[in-house]
Rosetta silent file (secondary structure, phi, psi, omega in degrees, C-alpha in Angstrom):
SEQUENCE: XXXXXXXXXXXXXXXXXXXXXXXXXXXXXXXXXXXXXXXXXXXXXXXXXXXXXXXXXXXXXXXXXXXXXXXXXXXXXXXXXXXXXXXXXXXXXXXXXXXXXXXXXXXXXXXXXXXXXXXXXXXXXXXXXXXXXXXXXXXXXXXXXXXXXXXXXXXXXXXXXXXXXXXXXXXXXXXXXX
SCORE:     score description
SCORE:     0.000 S_00000001
   1 L     0.000  130.934  177.256    0.011    0.020   -0.009 S_00000001
   2 L   -80.735  168.281 -173.253    1.468    3.387   -0.914 S_00000001
   3 H   -58.082  -39.385 -174.574    1.572    6.345    1.496 S_00000001
   4 H   -67.231  -29.984  179.720   -1.452    8.100   -0.103 S_00000001
   5 H   -80.919  -26.886 -179.034   -3.716    5.053    0.568 S_00000001
   6 H   -80.774  -33.108 -176.189   -2.512    4.716    4.217 S_00000001
   7 L  -142.496  157.252  163.947   -2.887    8.324    5.226 S_00000001
   8 L   -61.492  168.320 -179.058   -4.280   11.597    4.031 S_00000001
   9 L  -102.460  163.333  179.193   -1.757   13.918    2.567 S_00000001
  10 E  -108.395  132.233  179.423   -0.196   17.126    3.903 S_00000001
  11 E  -116.351  139.871  167.094   -0.416   20.317    1.816 S_00000001
  12 E  -124.609  126.365  172.380    1.588   23.438    2.358 S_00000001
  13 E  -108.425  115.758 -172.464    0.576   26.729    0.704 S_00000001
  14 E  -138.039  179.296  175.433    3.394   29.205    1.360 S_00000001
  15 L   116.413  174.949 -178.465    5.132   32.203   -0.059 S_00000001
  16 L   -96.123    6.521 -179.709    4.921   35.982   -0.087 S_00000001
  17 L   -98.476  166.492  178.065    2.135   36.105   -2.659 S_00000001
  18 L   -73.728  144.456  172.524   -1.622   36.307   -2.399 S_00000001
  19 L   126.576   -6.703 -175.894   -3.634   33.130   -2.513 S_00000001
  20 H   -66.944  -52.735  179.395   -2.577   30.883    0.374 S_00000001
  21 H   -70.654  -35.660  175.504   -5.786   31.176    2.332 S_00000001
  22 H   -57.436  -42.399  178.398   -7.849   31.382   -0.838 S_00000001
  23 H   -65.346  -39.729  179.648   -6.436   28.044   -1.979 S_00000001
  24 H   -66.816  -36.020  177.610   -7.214   26.455    1.402 S_00000001
  25 H   -67.660  -37.399  176.892  -10.756   27.794    1.324 S_00000001
  26 H   -60.953  -41.658  177.517  -11.198   26.290   -2.137 S_00000001
  27 H   -70.033  -33.376  175.504  -10.178   22.919   -0.880 S_00000001
  28 H   -59.989  -46.414 -178.620  -12.456   23.289    2.134 S_00000001
  29 H   -64.411  -44.160  179.262  -15.410   23.966   -0.203 S_00000001
  30 H   -59.481  -44.422 -179.750  -14.469   21.065   -2.433 S_00000001
  31 H   -67.911  -41.235  176.554  -14.236   18.670    0.546 S_00000001
  32 H   -65.121  -35.769  178.138  -17.511   19.901    2.051 S_00000001
  33 H   -63.214  -27.082  178.372  -19.169   19.453   -1.349 S_00000001
  34 L   -90.229    6.849  178.728  -18.050   15.823   -1.232 S_00000001
  35 L    83.446   12.052 -179.103  -19.656   15.390    2.183 S_00000001
  36 L   -83.046  153.912  171.771  -16.388   15.515    4.139 S_00000001
  37 L   -82.993  123.669 -178.663  -15.983   16.977    7.655 S_00000001
  38 E  -117.733  133.443  171.671  -13.748   20.090    7.562 S_00000001
  39 E  -113.774  124.255 -177.979  -12.070   21.847   10.392 S_00000001
  40 E  -121.447  101.469 -178.691  -10.755   25.318    9.495 S_00000001
  41 E  -106.829  132.869  179.144   -8.595   26.933   12.237 S_00000001
  42 E  -116.986  134.458  172.799   -7.069   30.348   11.762 S_00000001
  43 L  -103.834  149.675  179.672   -4.130   31.869   13.544 S_00000001
  44 L    61.904   15.612  179.451   -3.510   35.678   13.509 S_00000001
  45 L  -137.299  143.508 -175.505   -7.109   36.142   12.247 S_00000001
  46 L  -101.256   12.776  178.867  -10.247   36.749   14.277 S_00000001
  47 L    81.180   13.846  178.267  -12.832   35.064   12.119 S_00000001
  48 L   -99.623    1.538  179.391  -14.258   38.170   10.525 S_00000001
  49 L   -66.284  152.524 -175.075  -12.852   37.612    7.067 S_00000001
  50 H   -57.109  -39.932 -176.954  -15.409   37.258    4.291 S_00000001
  51 H   -63.039  -32.287 -178.952  -14.573   33.663    3.516 S_00000001
  52 H   -65.575  -39.003  177.895  -15.330   32.594    7.060 S_00000001
  53 H   -56.383  -38.937 -179.942  -18.873   33.909    6.814 S_00000001
  54 H   -78.113  -43.869  179.326  -19.564   31.574    3.943 S_00000001
  55 H   -56.863  -37.994  179.871  -17.698   28.572    5.377 S_00000001
  56 L   -63.997  -19.882  178.468  -19.782   28.727    8.523 S_00000001
  57 L   -84.161  -16.069 -176.446  -22.879   28.228    6.344 S_00000001
  58 L   -82.609  130.569  178.097  -21.629   25.031    4.783 S_00000001
  59 L   -60.079  136.408  176.494  -22.770   21.710    6.280 S_00000001
  60 L    85.295    1.721 -179.368  -19.829   19.781    7.726 S_00000001
  61 E  -110.006  126.491  175.470  -17.528   22.785    8.123 S_00000001
  62 E  -118.455  130.759  175.721  -16.404   24.022   11.534 S_00000001
  63 E  -106.254  145.329 -178.857  -14.299   27.175   11.928 S_00000001
  64 E  -133.347  139.669 -178.204  -12.055   27.870   14.888 S_00000001
  65 E  -142.571  164.741 -178.260  -10.422   31.088   15.899 S_00000001
  66 L   -89.461  159.738  179.788   -8.375   32.537   18.717 S_00000001
  67 L   -80.335  -27.377 -179.229   -9.528   34.838   21.504 S_00000001
  68 L   -66.739  136.798  178.266   -6.471   37.023   20.921 S_00000001
  69 L   -63.806  140.781  177.519   -7.072   40.021   18.680 S_00000001
  70 L   -70.360  167.624  179.232   -5.384   39.616   15.334 S_00000001
  71 L   155.657  171.939  178.453   -2.605   41.866   14.304 S_00000001
  72 L   -74.225  129.041  179.612    0.968   41.960   13.374 S_00000001
  73 H   -58.889  -39.573 -177.298    3.008   40.010   15.883 S_00000001
  74 H   -63.795  -17.964 -179.565    5.865   42.391   15.400 S_00000001
  75 H  -101.079   -1.556  174.982    3.710   45.289   16.714 S_00000001
  76 L   -75.879  144.863  172.082    2.547   43.423   19.869 S_00000001
  77 L   -79.183  178.956 -175.598    4.008   44.343   23.249 S_00000001
  78 H   -60.827  -41.420 -176.609    5.417   41.589   25.518 S_00000001
  79 H   -68.816  -36.348  176.146    2.081   40.956   27.249 S_00000001
  80 H   -66.415  -35.494  175.889    0.310   40.726   23.907 S_00000001
  81 H   -64.370  -45.463  179.681    2.934   38.291   22.663 S_00000001
  82 H   -59.876  -45.008 -178.136    2.582   36.191   25.821 S_00000001
  83 H   -68.851  -39.010  178.401   -1.200   36.108   25.498 S_00000001
  84 H   -63.014  -43.424  179.153   -0.957   35.256   21.773 S_00000001
  85 H   -60.815  -46.813 -179.451    1.376   32.367   22.570 S_00000001
  86 H   -64.998  -46.546 -177.225   -0.994   30.984   25.260 S_00000001
  87 H   -69.159  -41.168  179.737   -4.112   31.472   23.182 S_00000001
  88 H   -70.444  -34.165  175.340   -2.689   30.161   19.914 S_00000001
  89 H   -63.638  -41.902  176.377   -1.221   27.143   21.706 S_00000001
  90 H   -63.021  -43.965 -178.057   -4.709   26.388   23.092 S_00000001
  91 H   -61.233  -44.327  178.855   -6.233   26.879   19.610 S_00000001
  92 H   -62.196  -47.059  178.922   -3.734   24.420   18.072 S_00000001
  93 H   -56.838  -46.204 -178.949   -4.430   21.857   20.817 S_00000001
  94 H   -66.849  -38.957 -179.224   -8.224   22.209   20.347 S_00000001
  95 H   -67.583  -40.734  178.176   -7.928   21.930   16.574 S_00000001
  96 H   -65.360  -44.209  179.241   -5.724   18.825   16.779 S_00000001
  97 H   -66.031  -40.316  177.139   -8.020   17.179   19.301 S_00000001
  98 H   -62.984  -41.319  178.518  -11.083   17.965   17.158 S_00000001
  99 H   -64.601  -34.989  177.209   -9.362   16.509   14.080 S_00000001
 100 H   -65.511  -19.699 -179.017   -8.541   13.323   15.951 S_00000001
 101 L   -86.736   10.412  172.125  -12.295   12.946   16.584 S_00000001
 102 L   124.431   21.623  175.719  -13.105   12.300   12.968 S_00000001
 103 L   -76.058  153.979  173.176  -12.359   15.159   10.604 S_00000001
 104 L   -95.805  -29.589 -176.561  -11.524   14.458    6.979 S_00000001
 105 E  -140.507  126.920  174.288   -9.721   17.754    6.312 S_00000001
 106 E  -118.003  123.275  177.395   -7.891   19.999    8.788 S_00000001
 107 E  -113.916  125.735  175.989   -6.800   23.415    7.627 S_00000001
 108 E  -114.098   85.673 -174.222   -4.441   25.339    9.846 S_00000001
 109 E   -74.016  125.484 -176.246   -4.397   28.771    8.264 S_00000001
 110 L    71.162   15.359  178.902   -1.281   30.813    9.147 S_00000001
 111 H   -66.489  -35.146  179.269    0.057   27.936   11.319 S_00000001
 112 H   -61.129  -46.082  178.448    3.426   28.239    9.509 S_00000001
 113 H   -62.940  -42.220  178.976    3.695   31.913   10.438 S_00000001
 114 H   -61.597  -41.198  172.681    2.584   31.086   13.955 S_00000001
 115 H   -59.292  -45.511 -177.770    5.403   28.489   14.190 S_00000001
 116 H   -59.508  -38.588  179.055    7.887   31.079   12.873 S_00000001
 117 H   -85.179   -5.467  179.986    6.874   33.544   15.593 S_00000001
 118 L    77.298   17.391 -178.357    6.899   30.885   18.295 S_00000001
 119 L   -86.680  -18.780  167.225    3.206   31.364   19.098 S_00000001
 120 L  -130.984  157.962 -174.195    2.587   27.648   18.458 S_00000001
 121 L   -88.220  116.575 -178.301    5.060   24.835   18.990 S_00000001
 122 H   -64.269  -32.516  179.627    6.373   23.402   15.670 S_00000001
 123 H   -62.346  -40.706  177.930    7.344   20.234   17.562 S_00000001
 124 H   -63.867  -47.561  179.359    3.706   19.690   18.573 S_00000001
 125 H   -61.157  -47.051 -178.141    2.548   20.307   15.000 S_00000001
 126 H   -61.310  -45.630  179.053    5.182   18.062   13.476 S_00000001
 127 H   -57.757  -39.695 -179.285    4.465   15.237   15.925 S_00000001
 128 H   -66.763  -44.509 -177.772    0.741   15.451   15.024 S_00000001
 129 H   -63.057  -34.050 -179.921    1.513   15.353   11.260 S_00000001
 130 H   -73.035  -23.063 -172.489    3.650   12.201   11.837 S_00000001
 131 H  -123.234   12.262 -174.706    0.913   10.427   13.854 S_00000001
 132 L   -59.220  158.131 -179.824   -2.316   11.926   12.375 S_00000001
 133 L   -61.053  146.915  178.586   -5.314    9.683   11.944 S_00000001
 134 L   -56.057  134.821  175.182   -5.380    7.587    8.802 S_00000001
 135 L    87.589  -11.636  179.264   -7.126    9.386    5.995 S_00000001
 136 L   -77.464  121.355  177.804   -6.870   12.879    7.512 S_00000001
 137 E   -87.783  135.754 -177.769   -5.878   15.524    4.897 S_00000001
 138 E  -128.642  132.976  179.196   -4.005   18.471    6.451 S_00000001
 139 E  -120.176  129.974  173.731   -3.326   21.945    4.988 S_00000001
 140 E  -117.203  138.840  176.536   -0.855   24.415    6.490 S_00000001
 141 E  -123.556  158.920  174.966   -0.558   27.969    5.237 S_00000001
 142 E   139.262  176.209 -178.686    1.924   30.800    5.897 S_00000001
 143 L   -93.280  148.354  168.637    5.283   32.178    4.868 S_00000001
 144 L    56.938   63.447  174.653    8.712   30.503    5.096 S_00000001
 145 L   -66.777  146.868  176.464    7.948   26.925    6.215 S_00000001
 146 L   -65.909  163.437  174.191   10.793   25.154    7.940 S_00000001
 147 H   -60.383  -38.252 -179.391   12.689   22.329    6.289 S_00000001
 148 H   -62.410  -45.240  177.681   11.064   19.940    8.720 S_00000001
 149 H   -61.414  -46.112 -178.911    7.510   20.983    7.698 S_00000001
 150 H   -58.881  -41.593  177.674    8.450   20.820    4.035 S_00000001
 151 H   -63.334  -29.857 -178.477    9.861   17.281    4.595 S_00000001
 152 H   -82.146  -15.669 -175.689    6.578   16.204    6.217 S_00000001
 153 L   -82.911  149.984  172.794    4.492   17.623    3.360 S_00000001
 154 L   -98.971  -33.548  174.309    3.292   15.819    0.273 S_00000001
 155 E  -117.118  135.802  166.919    2.333   19.034   -1.614 S_00000001
 156 E  -135.853  114.835 -179.178    4.249   22.286   -1.305 S_00000001
 157 E  -117.197  123.562 -177.214    2.867   25.108   -3.371 S_00000001
 158 E  -104.492  123.893  170.967    4.573   28.520   -3.254 S_00000001
 159 L   -93.023  117.445 -175.134    2.664   31.685   -4.075 S_00000001
 160 L  -112.445  128.349 -179.756    5.262   34.142   -5.235 S_00000001
 161 L   -81.122  126.506  171.498    4.503   37.836   -5.432 S_00000001
 162 L  -103.861  -32.885  178.792    5.631   39.455   -8.637 S_00000001
 163 L  -157.427  144.219 -179.052    3.459   42.564   -8.159 S_00000001
 164 L  -150.459  136.932  178.565    0.921   43.571   -5.511 S_00000001
 165 H   -59.327  -26.769  179.373   -1.222   46.700   -5.122 S_00000001
 166 H   -58.389  -30.074  179.390   -0.151   46.986   -1.480 S_00000001
 167 H   -67.809  -15.107  178.125    3.276   48.071   -2.734 S_00000001
 168 H  -108.383   14.528  173.858    1.504   51.162   -4.186 S_00000001
 169 L    88.780    9.878  175.901   -0.398   51.923   -1.020 S_00000001
 170 L   -82.281  120.645  179.852   -3.641   49.999   -1.841 S_00000001
 171 L   -81.811  163.489  177.474   -4.837   48.467    1.409 S_00000001
 172 L   -55.108  138.828 -175.295   -6.555   45.106    1.704 S_00000001
 173 L  -110.817  135.889  177.865  -10.111   45.140    0.319 S_00000001
 174 L   -66.505  135.532 -179.837  -13.043   43.262    1.851 S_00000001
 175 L    88.123   -9.832  176.900  -14.152   40.463   -0.401 S_00000001
 176 L  -118.256  -58.753  177.296  -10.844   40.403   -2.273 S_00000001
 177 L   -98.010  -19.158  174.451   -7.991   40.153    0.192 S_00000001
 178 L  -149.071    0.000    0.000  -10.138   39.436    3.270 S_00000001
């Protein structure tokens, strides 16, 4: 039996370009349309993005978010960073526990960035990926995945920015970037 028959596969959508979350949402919709149970957990986001409103309406999709206000980690003070680490650590544990209870697809949006900032433990995430339930498909998004996460992945897709309106002062637009 090959690896794809024994276990679901691990996807990484990474890079500095637009489309990582969008790609994961597309996969969530596809899986839900096939009657699969989807868990969609977001780090550094509060659940108010436009795509979350729709995902919450789909049968079989559960969204999970952190209590910590989103924002740039680099702009948080020490107490904000400590709270983010505690809250995101709990979110990861809750998402992994829920996935073990019978999910078909687990999406951890911005988990790679959260690992990079130390707000979730990469060791915990990697150990889960190595021992995840048979058949569980997992998606990780974010910038600059570690070599360890890349090695654990079956798909690695990099979104590379060639040009972006933000570089010319255009802020994120509801329904397009969030």
